[in-house]
Tab-separated table of C-alpha atoms and ligand atoms in Angstrom:
chain	number	residue	atom	x	y	z
H	1	MET	CA	-12.052	-5.182	-4.576
H	2	ASP	CA	-12.998	-7.618	-1.783
H	3	LEU	CA	-12.907	-6.003	1.693
H	4	ARG	CA	-12.805	-9.343	3.484
H	5	TYR	CA	-9.639	-11.377	4.144
H	6	SER	CA	-9.512	-14.868	2.743
H	7	GLU	CA	-7.937	-17.989	4.395
H	8	PRO	CA	-4.670	-17.572	2.407
H	9	ASP	CA	-4.635	-13.918	3.481
H	10	GLU	CA	-4.949	-14.952	7.146
H	11	ARG	CA	-2.138	-17.477	6.654
H	12	PHE	CA	0.012	-14.718	5.254
H	13	ARG	CA	-0.876	-12.532	8.245
H	14	ALA	CA	0.196	-15.323	10.663
H	15	GLU	CA	3.438	-15.775	8.847
H	16	VAL	CA	4.258	-12.001	8.921
H	17	ARG	CA	3.181	-11.752	12.551
H	18	ALA	CA	5.456	-14.674	13.575
H	19	TRP	CA	8.395	-13.168	11.731
H	20	LEU	CA	7.854	-9.713	13.296
H	21	SER	CA	7.569	-11.061	16.787
H	22	ASP	CA	10.965	-12.642	16.358
H	23	ALA	CA	12.604	-9.834	14.438
H	24	VAL	CA	11.497	-6.689	16.267
H	25	PRO	CA	13.141	-7.540	19.623
H	26	LYS	CA	16.460	-8.089	17.777
H	27	LEU	CA	16.640	-4.463	16.829
H	28	PRO	CA	18.991	-2.239	18.846
H	29	PRO	CA	17.354	0.723	20.735
H	30	LYS	CA	16.150	3.520	18.446
H	31	PRO	CA	18.702	6.360	18.212
H	32	GLY	CA	17.921	9.909	19.114
H	33	PRO	CA	16.113	12.111	16.595
H	34	HIS	CA	19.125	14.245	15.735
H	35	ASP	CA	21.705	11.531	15.398
H	36	TRP	CA	21.376	11.119	11.669
H	37	ASP	CA	24.206	8.686	11.005
H	38	ALA	CA	22.767	6.383	13.696
H	39	ARG	CA	19.211	6.863	12.355
H	40	ARG	CA	20.366	5.976	8.848
H	41	ALA	CA	22.145	2.882	10.215
H	42	TRP	CA	19.101	1.866	12.268
H	43	ASP	CA	16.564	2.262	9.390
H	44	THR	CA	18.760	0.571	6.900
H	45	THR	CA	19.483	-2.338	9.254
H	46	TRP	CA	15.739	-2.847	9.476
H	47	GLN	CA	15.437	-2.646	5.759
H	48	ARG	CA	18.177	-5.277	5.413
H	49	MET	CA	16.339	-7.570	7.844
H	50	LEU	CA	13.144	-7.239	5.778
H	51	HIS	CA	15.187	-7.873	2.639
H	52	ASP	CA	16.777	-11.023	3.987
H	53	ALA	CA	13.388	-12.346	5.112
H	54	GLY	CA	11.857	-11.659	1.660
H	55	TYR	CA	9.622	-8.757	2.748
H	56	ALA	CA	11.472	-5.820	1.124
H	57	GLY	CA	9.474	-4.004	-1.514
H	58	ILE	CA	6.411	-5.852	-0.422
H	59	ASN	CA	4.315	-4.500	-3.362
H	60	TRP	CA	7.111	-4.215	-5.851
H	61	PRO	CA	6.891	-6.682	-8.773
H	62	ASP	CA	9.003	-9.806	-8.138
H	63	GLU	CA	10.844	-9.304	-11.435
H	64	PHE	CA	12.396	-6.208	-9.830
H	65	GLY	CA	13.291	-7.959	-6.575
H	66	GLY	CA	10.131	-7.120	-4.657
H	67	ARG	CA	7.825	-9.559	-2.918
H	68	GLY	CA	5.110	-9.141	-5.561
H	69	ALA	CA	2.440	-9.325	-2.822
H	70	SER	CA	-1.188	-8.872	-3.757
H	71	PRO	CA	-2.865	-5.585	-2.676
H	72	THR	CA	-4.478	-7.382	0.256
H	73	GLU	CA	-1.241	-8.916	1.401
H	74	HIS	CA	0.331	-5.476	1.143
H	75	LEU	CA	-2.307	-4.027	3.457
H	76	ILE	CA	-2.025	-6.909	5.877
H	77	PHE	CA	1.731	-6.415	6.019
H	78	LEU	CA	1.295	-2.763	6.827
H	79	GLU	CA	-1.308	-3.602	9.521
H	80	GLU	CA	1.043	-6.073	11.092
H	81	ILE	CA	4.015	-3.685	10.991
H	82	GLU	CA	1.972	-1.119	12.966
H	83	ARG	CA	0.547	-3.718	15.323
H	84	ALA	CA	4.009	-5.016	16.184
H	85	GLY	CA	5.363	-1.524	16.714
H	86	ALA	CA	7.970	-2.308	13.979
H	87	PRO	CA	9.768	0.563	12.246
H	88	TYR	CA	8.211	1.825	9.017
H	89	VAL	CA	10.401	3.116	6.171
H	90	GLY	CA	12.316	5.890	7.914
H	91	VAL	CA	15.091	7.377	5.738
H	92	ASN	CA	14.128	4.837	3.032
H	93	PHE	CA	10.828	6.726	2.454
H	94	VAL	CA	11.829	8.316	-0.900
H	95	GLY	CA	13.619	5.217	-2.290
H	96	LEU	CA	11.035	2.621	-1.401
H	97	LEU	CA	7.860	4.605	-1.737
H	98	HIS	CA	8.390	6.779	-4.827
H	99	ALA	CA	11.899	6.826	-6.426
H	100	GLY	CA	11.994	3.063	-6.832
H	101	PRO	CA	8.416	2.846	-8.068
H	102	THR	CA	9.154	5.735	-10.520
H	103	LEU	CA	12.166	3.821	-11.870
H	104	ILE	CA	10.062	0.696	-12.234
H	105	ALA	CA	7.521	2.621	-14.249
H	106	GLU	CA	9.869	4.894	-16.257
H	107	GLY	CA	13.473	3.783	-15.899
H	108	THR	CA	15.663	2.056	-18.482
H	109	PRO	CA	16.609	-1.607	-17.889
H	110	GLN	CA	20.133	-0.461	-16.846
H	111	GLN	CA	18.735	2.038	-14.364
H	112	LYS	CA	16.412	-0.633	-12.924
H	113	SER	CA	19.182	-3.163	-12.457
H	114	ARG	CA	21.617	-0.566	-11.123
H	115	TYR	CA	19.377	1.150	-8.509
H	116	LEU	CA	16.450	-1.059	-7.475
H	117	PRO	CA	18.347	-3.793	-5.666
H	118	LYS	CA	20.247	-1.403	-3.440
H	119	ILE	CA	17.055	0.468	-2.473
H	120	LEU	CA	15.556	-2.886	-1.462
H	121	SER	CA	18.536	-4.027	0.526
H	122	GLY	CA	18.852	-0.683	2.329
H	123	GLU	CA	22.365	-0.124	0.932
H	124	GLU	CA	21.391	3.114	-0.719
H	125	VAL	CA	19.211	5.949	0.567
H	126	TRP	CA	17.408	8.406	-1.736
H	127	CYS	CA	16.122	11.996	-1.284
H	128	GLN	CA	13.900	14.195	-3.402
H	129	GLY	CA	15.287	17.476	-4.920
H	130	PHE	CA	12.096	18.956	-6.448
H	131	SER	CA	11.199	22.134	-4.452
H	132	GLU	CA	13.100	25.399	-4.782
H	133	PRO	CA	12.836	28.692	-2.930
H	134	GLY	CA	10.664	30.080	-5.777
H	135	ALA	CA	9.027	26.839	-6.785
H	136	GLY	CA	6.931	24.848	-4.292
H	137	SER	CA	3.230	24.704	-5.131
H	138	ASP	CA	4.107	26.073	-8.540
H	139	LEU	CA	6.771	23.476	-9.049
H	140	ALA	CA	6.889	23.956	-12.757
H	141	SER	CA	8.575	27.365	-12.201
H	142	LEU	CA	11.754	25.669	-11.027
H	143	GLN	CA	14.944	27.392	-12.158
H	144	THR	CA	17.733	24.895	-11.405
H	145	ARG	CA	19.420	24.734	-14.815
H	146	ALA	CA	20.979	21.818	-16.605
H	147	VAL	CA	23.008	22.349	-19.838
H	148	LEU	CA	24.108	19.468	-21.963
H	149	ASP	CA	27.907	19.252	-22.295
H	150	GLY	CA	28.930	16.078	-24.163
H	151	ASP	CA	27.603	13.064	-22.253
H	152	HIS	CA	26.901	15.014	-19.111
H	153	TYR	CA	24.415	17.581	-17.896
H	154	VAL	CA	26.004	20.510	-15.981
H	155	VAL	CA	23.735	21.618	-13.203
H	156	ASN	CA	23.628	24.971	-11.322
H	157	GLY	CA	20.921	26.197	-8.928
H	158	GLN	CA	19.349	25.462	-5.569
H	159	LYS	CA	16.855	23.068	-3.973
H	160	ILE	CA	15.224	23.433	-0.562
H	161	TRP	CA	13.223	21.304	1.879
H	162	THR	CA	15.173	18.261	0.772
H	163	SER	CA	14.315	15.676	3.390
H	164	PHE	CA	17.157	13.306	4.277
H	165	ALA	CA	19.623	15.058	1.884
H	166	HIS	CA	22.450	14.805	4.343
H	167	VAL	CA	22.187	11.053	4.579
H	168	ALA	CA	21.246	10.236	0.992
H	169	ASP	CA	23.299	8.560	-1.741
H	170	PHE	CA	21.005	9.548	-4.620
H	171	GLY	CA	18.286	12.022	-5.331
H	172	GLU	CA	15.321	12.542	-7.635
H	173	LEU	CA	16.268	15.782	-9.273
H	174	LEU	CA	14.107	18.078	-11.491
H	175	VAL	CA	16.026	20.496	-13.703
H	176	ARG	CA	15.223	23.006	-16.416
H	177	THR	CA	16.695	21.891	-19.714
H	178	ASP	CA	14.840	24.218	-22.081
H	179	PRO	CA	14.253	27.706	-20.657
H	180	SER	CA	12.579	28.888	-23.832
H	181	ALA	CA	9.788	26.226	-23.755
H	182	PRO	CA	6.494	26.646	-21.830
H	183	LYS	CA	7.396	25.994	-18.163
H	184	HIS	CA	5.905	22.448	-18.043
H	185	LYS	CA	7.659	21.460	-21.209
H	186	GLY	CA	11.345	22.343	-20.429
H	187	ILE	CA	11.935	20.089	-17.387
H	188	THR	CA	13.974	16.867	-17.093
H	189	TRP	CA	14.064	14.208	-14.327
H	190	LEU	CA	17.622	13.133	-13.382
H	191	ILE	CA	19.160	10.623	-10.932
H	192	LEU	CA	21.422	12.763	-8.742
H	193	PRO	CA	24.509	11.148	-7.147
H	194	MET	CA	24.773	13.021	-3.853
H	195	ASP	CA	28.594	12.623	-3.808
H	196	ALA	CA	29.053	14.488	-7.142
H	197	ALA	CA	31.569	17.419	-6.982
H	198	GLY	CA	29.921	20.838	-6.628
H	199	ILE	CA	27.024	19.769	-4.327
H	200	GLU	CA	26.708	21.469	-0.984
H	201	VAL	CA	24.148	20.257	1.512
H	202	ARG	CA	23.205	22.757	4.280
H	203	PRO	CA	20.947	21.190	6.940
H	204	LEU	CA	18.043	23.345	8.270
H	205	ARG	CA	16.521	23.184	11.776
H	206	THR	CA	12.714	23.464	11.892
H	207	ILE	CA	10.652	25.188	14.617
H	208	ALA	CA	9.831	21.691	16.020
H	209	GLY	CA	13.578	21.073	16.504
H	210	SER	CA	13.780	18.598	13.691
H	211	SER	CA	16.808	18.564	11.404
H	212	GLU	CA	15.502	16.343	8.571
H	213	PHE	CA	15.549	19.030	5.796
H	214	SER	CA	18.411	20.617	3.957
H	215	GLU	CA	19.119	23.243	1.345
H	216	VAL	CA	21.110	21.797	-1.543
H	217	PHE	CA	23.282	24.054	-3.709
H	218	PHE	CA	24.631	23.069	-7.138
H	219	THR	CA	27.747	24.573	-8.742
H	220	ASP	CA	28.705	23.043	-12.116
H	221	VAL	CA	27.662	19.571	-10.939
H	222	ARG	CA	28.184	17.018	-13.738
H	223	ILE	CA	25.575	14.362	-14.055
H	224	PRO	CA	25.853	11.643	-16.710
H	225	VAL	CA	23.165	11.636	-19.451
H	226	GLU	CA	22.538	7.977	-18.627
H	227	ASN	CA	21.043	9.206	-15.372
H	228	ARG	CA	18.099	10.784	-17.200
H	229	VAL	CA	14.763	9.144	-16.501
H	230	GLY	CA	12.422	9.596	-19.503
H	231	LYS	CA	13.199	11.840	-22.367
H	232	GLU	CA	14.876	15.271	-22.134
H	233	ASN	CA	12.128	17.969	-21.418
H	234	ASP	CA	9.636	15.168	-20.527
H	235	GLY	CA	10.415	15.463	-16.810
H	236	TRP	CA	7.133	17.004	-15.806
H	237	ARG	CA	5.260	13.898	-16.941
H	238	VAL	CA	7.750	11.690	-15.047
H	239	ALA	CA	7.351	13.923	-11.962
H	240	MET	CA	3.607	13.322	-12.112
H	241	VAL	CA	4.292	9.569	-11.966
H	242	THR	CA	6.470	10.212	-8.882
H	243	PHE	CA	3.642	12.274	-7.299
H	244	SER	CA	1.105	9.662	-7.955
H	245	PHE	CA	3.057	7.230	-5.784
H	246	GLU	CA	3.987	9.924	-3.207
H	247	ARG	CA	0.359	11.108	-2.806
H	248	GLY	CA	-1.309	7.794	-3.612
H	249	THR	CA	0.131	5.229	-1.380
H	250	ALA	CA	3.132	6.652	0.518
H	251	PHE	CA	0.963	7.879	3.438
H	252	VAL	CA	-0.588	4.547	4.192
H	253	GLY	CA	1.749	3.710	7.089
H	254	GLU	CA	0.925	7.170	8.530
H	255	LEU	CA	-2.732	6.399	8.408
H	256	LEU	CA	-2.322	3.139	10.440
H	257	HIS	CA	-0.188	5.020	12.972
H	258	SER	CA	-2.992	7.610	13.378
H	259	MET	CA	-5.513	4.919	14.041
H	260	LYS	CA	-3.232	3.681	16.852
H	261	LEU	CA	-3.010	7.219	18.165
H	262	VAL	CA	-6.803	7.318	18.446
H	263	SER	CA	-6.836	4.287	20.705
H	264	SER	CA	-3.949	5.670	22.778
H	265	LEU	CA	-5.781	8.974	23.130
H	266	ALA	CA	-8.930	7.226	24.310
H	267	GLU	CA	-6.857	5.463	26.992
H	268	LEU	CA	-5.291	8.686	28.079
H	269	ALA	CA	-8.653	10.400	28.234
H	270	ARG	CA	-9.799	7.694	30.705
H	271	LYS	CA	-6.930	8.520	32.979
H	272	ILE	CA	-6.579	12.296	32.878
H	273	PRO	CA	-8.594	13.839	35.763
H	274	ARG	CA	-11.082	16.584	34.946
H	275	GLY	CA	-13.730	17.946	37.335
H	276	ASP	CA	-14.961	15.086	39.492
H	277	GLY	CA	-13.974	12.475	37.018
H	278	THR	CA	-11.860	12.019	33.923
H	279	VAL	CA	-11.821	13.712	30.454
H	280	TRP	CA	-13.594	10.532	29.145
H	281	ASP	CA	-16.793	11.529	31.037
H	282	ASP	CA	-17.224	14.339	28.583
H	283	ALA	CA	-19.653	13.072	25.895
H	284	GLY	CA	-18.405	15.766	23.506
H	285	VAL	CA	-14.851	14.429	23.638
H	286	ARG	CA	-16.078	10.820	23.079
H	287	ARG	CA	-18.212	11.966	20.123
H	288	GLU	CA	-15.356	13.880	18.479
H	289	LEU	CA	-12.951	10.998	18.948
H	290	GLY	CA	-15.609	8.692	17.457
H	291	HIS	CA	-15.999	10.876	14.418
H	292	ILE	CA	-12.211	10.910	13.888
H	293	ALA	CA	-12.043	7.104	14.268
H	294	ALA	CA	-14.837	6.728	11.654
H	295	GLU	CA	-13.119	9.126	9.238
H	296	LEU	CA	-9.809	7.198	9.577
H	297	ASP	CA	-11.699	3.958	9.036
H	298	GLY	CA	-13.304	5.372	5.892
H	299	LEU	CA	-9.829	6.471	4.654
H	300	TRP	CA	-8.503	2.960	5.317
H	301	HIS	CA	-11.214	1.604	2.955
H	302	LEU	CA	-10.371	4.319	0.385
H	303	THR	CA	-6.744	3.213	0.748
H	304	LYS	CA	-7.748	-0.395	-0.038
H	305	LYS	CA	-9.397	0.871	-3.236
H	306	THR	CA	-6.347	3.043	-4.221
H	307	ILE	CA	-3.862	0.278	-3.612
H	308	THR	CA	-6.006	-2.199	-5.515
H	309	GLU	CA	-6.235	0.159	-8.465
H	310	ALA	CA	-2.529	0.994	-8.290
H	311	GLU	CA	-1.486	-2.559	-8.413
H	312	ARG	CA	-3.748	-3.221	-11.405
H	313	THR	CA	-2.600	-0.278	-13.480
H	314	GLY	CA	1.003	0.042	-12.195
H	315	VAL	CA	0.436	3.679	-11.072
H	316	PRO	CA	-2.015	5.070	-8.454
H	317	GLY	CA	-4.831	7.215	-9.813
H	318	ILE	CA	-6.118	10.631	-8.901
H	319	GLY	CA	-7.688	9.103	-5.726
H	320	GLY	CA	-4.308	9.841	-4.080
H	321	SER	CA	-5.104	13.591	-3.970
H	322	VAL	CA	-8.524	12.876	-2.405
H	323	PHE	CA	-6.828	10.703	0.161
H	324	LYS	CA	-4.036	13.141	0.905
H	325	LEU	CA	-6.438	16.067	1.330
H	326	SER	CA	-8.922	14.187	3.619
H	327	TYR	CA	-6.135	12.505	5.614
H	328	SER	CA	-4.476	15.896	6.325
H	329	GLU	CA	-7.711	17.347	7.598
H	330	VAL	CA	-8.509	14.455	9.900
H	331	ARG	CA	-4.930	14.453	11.195
H	332	HIS	CA	-5.332	18.099	12.153
H	333	LYS	CA	-8.587	17.345	13.968
H	334	LEU	CA	-6.873	14.469	15.840
H	335	GLY	CA	-3.951	16.721	16.837
H	336	ASP	CA	-6.214	19.558	18.052
H	337	LEU	CA	-8.378	17.129	20.082
H	338	ALA	CA	-5.292	15.471	21.527
H	339	LEU	CA	-4.122	18.835	22.851
H	340	ARG	CA	-7.492	19.580	24.406
H	341	ILE	CA	-7.622	16.210	26.042
H	342	LEU	CA	-4.047	16.489	27.376
H	343	GLY	CA	-4.552	19.979	28.749
H	344	SER	CA	-1.416	21.190	30.634
H	345	SER	CA	0.363	17.882	30.227
H	346	ALA	CA	0.666	18.818	26.523
H	347	PHE	CA	3.493	21.139	27.614
H	348	SER	CA	5.629	18.208	28.453
H	349	MET	CA	7.641	16.639	25.596
H	350	GLU	CA	9.321	14.251	27.975
H	351	ASP	CA	6.260	12.183	29.109
H	352	GLY	CA	6.024	9.257	26.732
H	353	ASP	CA	2.284	9.090	25.758
H	354	ALA	CA	1.620	12.818	25.890
H	355	ALA	CA	4.784	13.541	23.947
H	356	ASP	CA	3.662	11.209	21.106
H	357	HIS	CA	0.505	13.280	20.745
H	358	VAL	CA	2.280	16.605	20.937
H	359	ARG	CA	4.736	15.524	18.282
H	360	GLY	CA	1.747	14.207	16.280
H	361	TRP	CA	0.077	17.578	16.470
H	362	ILE	CA	3.204	19.342	15.167
H	363	HIS	CA	3.669	16.712	12.532
H	364	ALA	CA	0.061	17.205	11.375
H	365	MET	CA	0.954	20.717	10.307
H	366	SER	CA	3.614	19.434	7.927
H	367	ILE	CA	1.350	16.751	6.385
H	368	SER	CA	-0.896	19.414	4.801
H	369	ILE	CA	2.153	20.953	3.131
H	370	ALA	CA	4.389	18.003	2.216
H	371	ALA	CA	3.827	16.348	-1.209
H	372	GLY	CA	1.634	19.288	-2.263
H	373	THR	CA	-0.377	21.497	-0.028
H	374	SER	CA	-4.097	20.957	0.781
H	375	GLN	CA	-5.014	23.958	-1.440
H	376	ILE	CA	-3.147	22.363	-4.377
H	377	GLN	CA	-4.917	19.016	-3.720
H	378	ARG	CA	-8.209	20.915	-3.739
H	379	ASN	CA	-7.294	22.418	-7.140
H	380	ILE	CA	-6.403	18.939	-8.526
H	381	VAL	CA	-9.573	17.398	-7.206
H	382	GLY	CA	-11.680	20.305	-8.474
H	383	GLU	CA	-10.140	20.321	-11.926
H	384	ARG	CA	-9.377	16.634	-12.518
H	385	VAL	CA	-12.020	14.763	-10.510
H	386	LEU	CA	-14.984	17.195	-10.550
H	387	GLY	CA	-14.249	18.724	-13.944
H	388	LEU	CA	-14.405	22.342	-12.672
H	389	PRO	CA	-12.825	25.082	-14.837
H	390	LYS	CA	-8.988	25.333	-14.609
H	391	GLU	CA	-7.483	28.071	-12.397
H	392	PRO	CA	-6.071	30.870	-14.603
H	393	ALA	CA	-2.339	30.239	-15.467
T	1	FAD	C1	7.517	17.654	5.896
T	1	FAD	C2	7.905	18.101	4.522
T	1	FAD	C3	8.789	17.434	3.801
T	1	FAD	C4	9.118	17.903	2.520
T	1	FAD	N1	10.064	17.193	1.842
T	1	FAD	C5	10.453	17.665	0.591
T	1	FAD	C6	11.459	16.921	-0.095
T	1	FAD	O1	12.065	15.922	0.398
T	1	FAD	N2	11.796	17.422	-1.308
T	1	FAD	C7	11.209	18.473	-1.888
T	1	FAD	O2	11.529	18.783	-3.019
T	1	FAD	N3	10.322	19.204	-1.202
T	1	FAD	C8	9.894	18.857	0.036
T	1	FAD	N4	8.964	19.526	0.760
T	1	FAD	C9	8.493	20.811	0.246
T	1	FAD	C10	7.010	20.768	-0.204
T	1	FAD	O3	6.823	20.053	-1.406
T	1	FAD	C11	6.622	22.275	-0.384
T	1	FAD	O4	6.718	22.863	0.875
T	1	FAD	C12	5.198	22.405	-0.926
T	1	FAD	O5	5.075	21.972	-2.220
T	1	FAD	C13	4.691	23.838	-0.825
T	1	FAD	O6	5.572	24.718	-1.397
T	1	FAD	P1	6.079	26.047	-0.636
T	1	FAD	O7	6.532	25.622	0.743
T	1	FAD	O8	7.043	26.783	-1.509
T	1	FAD	O9	4.776	26.926	-0.376
T	1	FAD	P2	4.096	27.901	-1.504
T	1	FAD	O10	4.000	27.208	-2.727
T	1	FAD	O11	4.824	29.187	-1.410
T	1	FAD	O12	2.686	28.105	-0.856
T	1	FAD	C14	2.329	29.036	0.193
T	1	FAD	C15	0.866	28.954	0.425
T	1	FAD	O13	0.164	29.429	-0.754
T	1	FAD	C16	-0.818	28.424	-1.158
T	1	FAD	N5	-0.915	28.375	-2.664
T	1	FAD	C17	0.160	28.378	-3.428
T	1	FAD	N6	-0.339	28.243	-4.778
T	1	FAD	C18	-1.652	28.167	-4.694
T	1	FAD	C19	-2.700	28.034	-5.660
T	1	FAD	N7	-2.469	27.954	-6.985
T	1	FAD	N8	-4.010	27.942	-5.224
T	1	FAD	C20	-4.270	28.088	-3.847
T	1	FAD	N9	-3.376	28.166	-2.928
T	1	FAD	C21	-2.067	28.222	-3.320
T	1	FAD	C22	-0.245	27.062	-0.644
T	1	FAD	O14	-1.299	26.113	-0.481
T	1	FAD	C23	0.346	27.517	0.681
T	1	FAD	O15	-0.666	27.570	1.704
T	1	FAD	C24	8.595	19.128	1.993
T	1	FAD	C25	7.709	19.841	2.791
T	1	FAD	C26	7.353	19.382	4.051
T	1	FAD	C27	6.409	20.191	4.888
């Protein structure tokens, strides 16, 4: 891994920057947070623009329609996206960041040619149907049942916390195919067509007012056997591949956004009056913000290592859990400090700059739960990185 950028890297940066400065102003205004049809259209329009310019799937291999960019180019691309204030993946999160990469690693040639191009062009949106009411951290306890009937699986059960389910065309679905096997050995990974008969999507509203999650109910839903990814009952192993992408590299855009929030918070602190001066006069505040900036910078370098490794081996390593855990913690610290800096202006969700930080603080709470909670990441790091004894089953 070389942390410096070479001349060709800088040329690539200039090319991306020029394209972004032309493309971003062409986007229509961003729709409201609860107008999901408009949000899907906006996010997929941007994806189409990236696609047509040759930037879709920046780190996907070119044989699968991606850009085949080097790890460094991938990072430069993400830096420039954030710098330009361009959209990140939006509703294409699952498809681009972990469903597509899972299909590249584990899918059949037919699955790759059927699904990957439409993820890249933004024509098809994916969601993830893993969690169930009784299976979150202990995902292997999942009960949604699939029974083979000719050339279809017949699925019955329920998923929950399915982000973007109400705007998705396909889903990553984990089902139990052998209830008599040990729990990790009876699971299968299926491609779920969201328009199949017998699927009911019920949107949920979170305490933060967001409507991105749904419950998904399955009644005799027929899914063709050709939609199975990996072998029957080998779905746990395939799910670990999905998680390695989800925990390993999917949060990189988030990290860059947090770095930007640090700068914006410093600017706000210089303006907000406190005592005879401003919040910025408080050396304690400056020190805390400096620590957070340093931690984020450290995580950026860890990211470079993870991405370099992932692109060499095809799948990110266990470093993803270290990153996810540390990032969640620093994100909480940033959110808490933001609220202390903002003081009473934190109550306003209307004011642009302050609202960004308040939303960021609420969002921080979900980061330490999504894609596996911090406690679970600690267990993984303890057992698989540090070699500590396994927790009792
Ligand atoms: C923003 C967001 C988006 C999400 N999107 C999706 C999605 O698209 N698709 C999907 O399938 N799921 C999604 N989820 C669900 C997410 O994967 C689960 O919420 C998560 O795995 C935790 O499961 P749970 O909510 O059932 O909590 P539980 O598993 O019930 O955990 C409750 C608490 O107990 C702790 N705990 C549990 N087991 C242990 C243990 N062995 N050791 C120590 N502590 C433990 C947990 O850390 C947690 O603090 C999303 C969640 C969030 C917040």
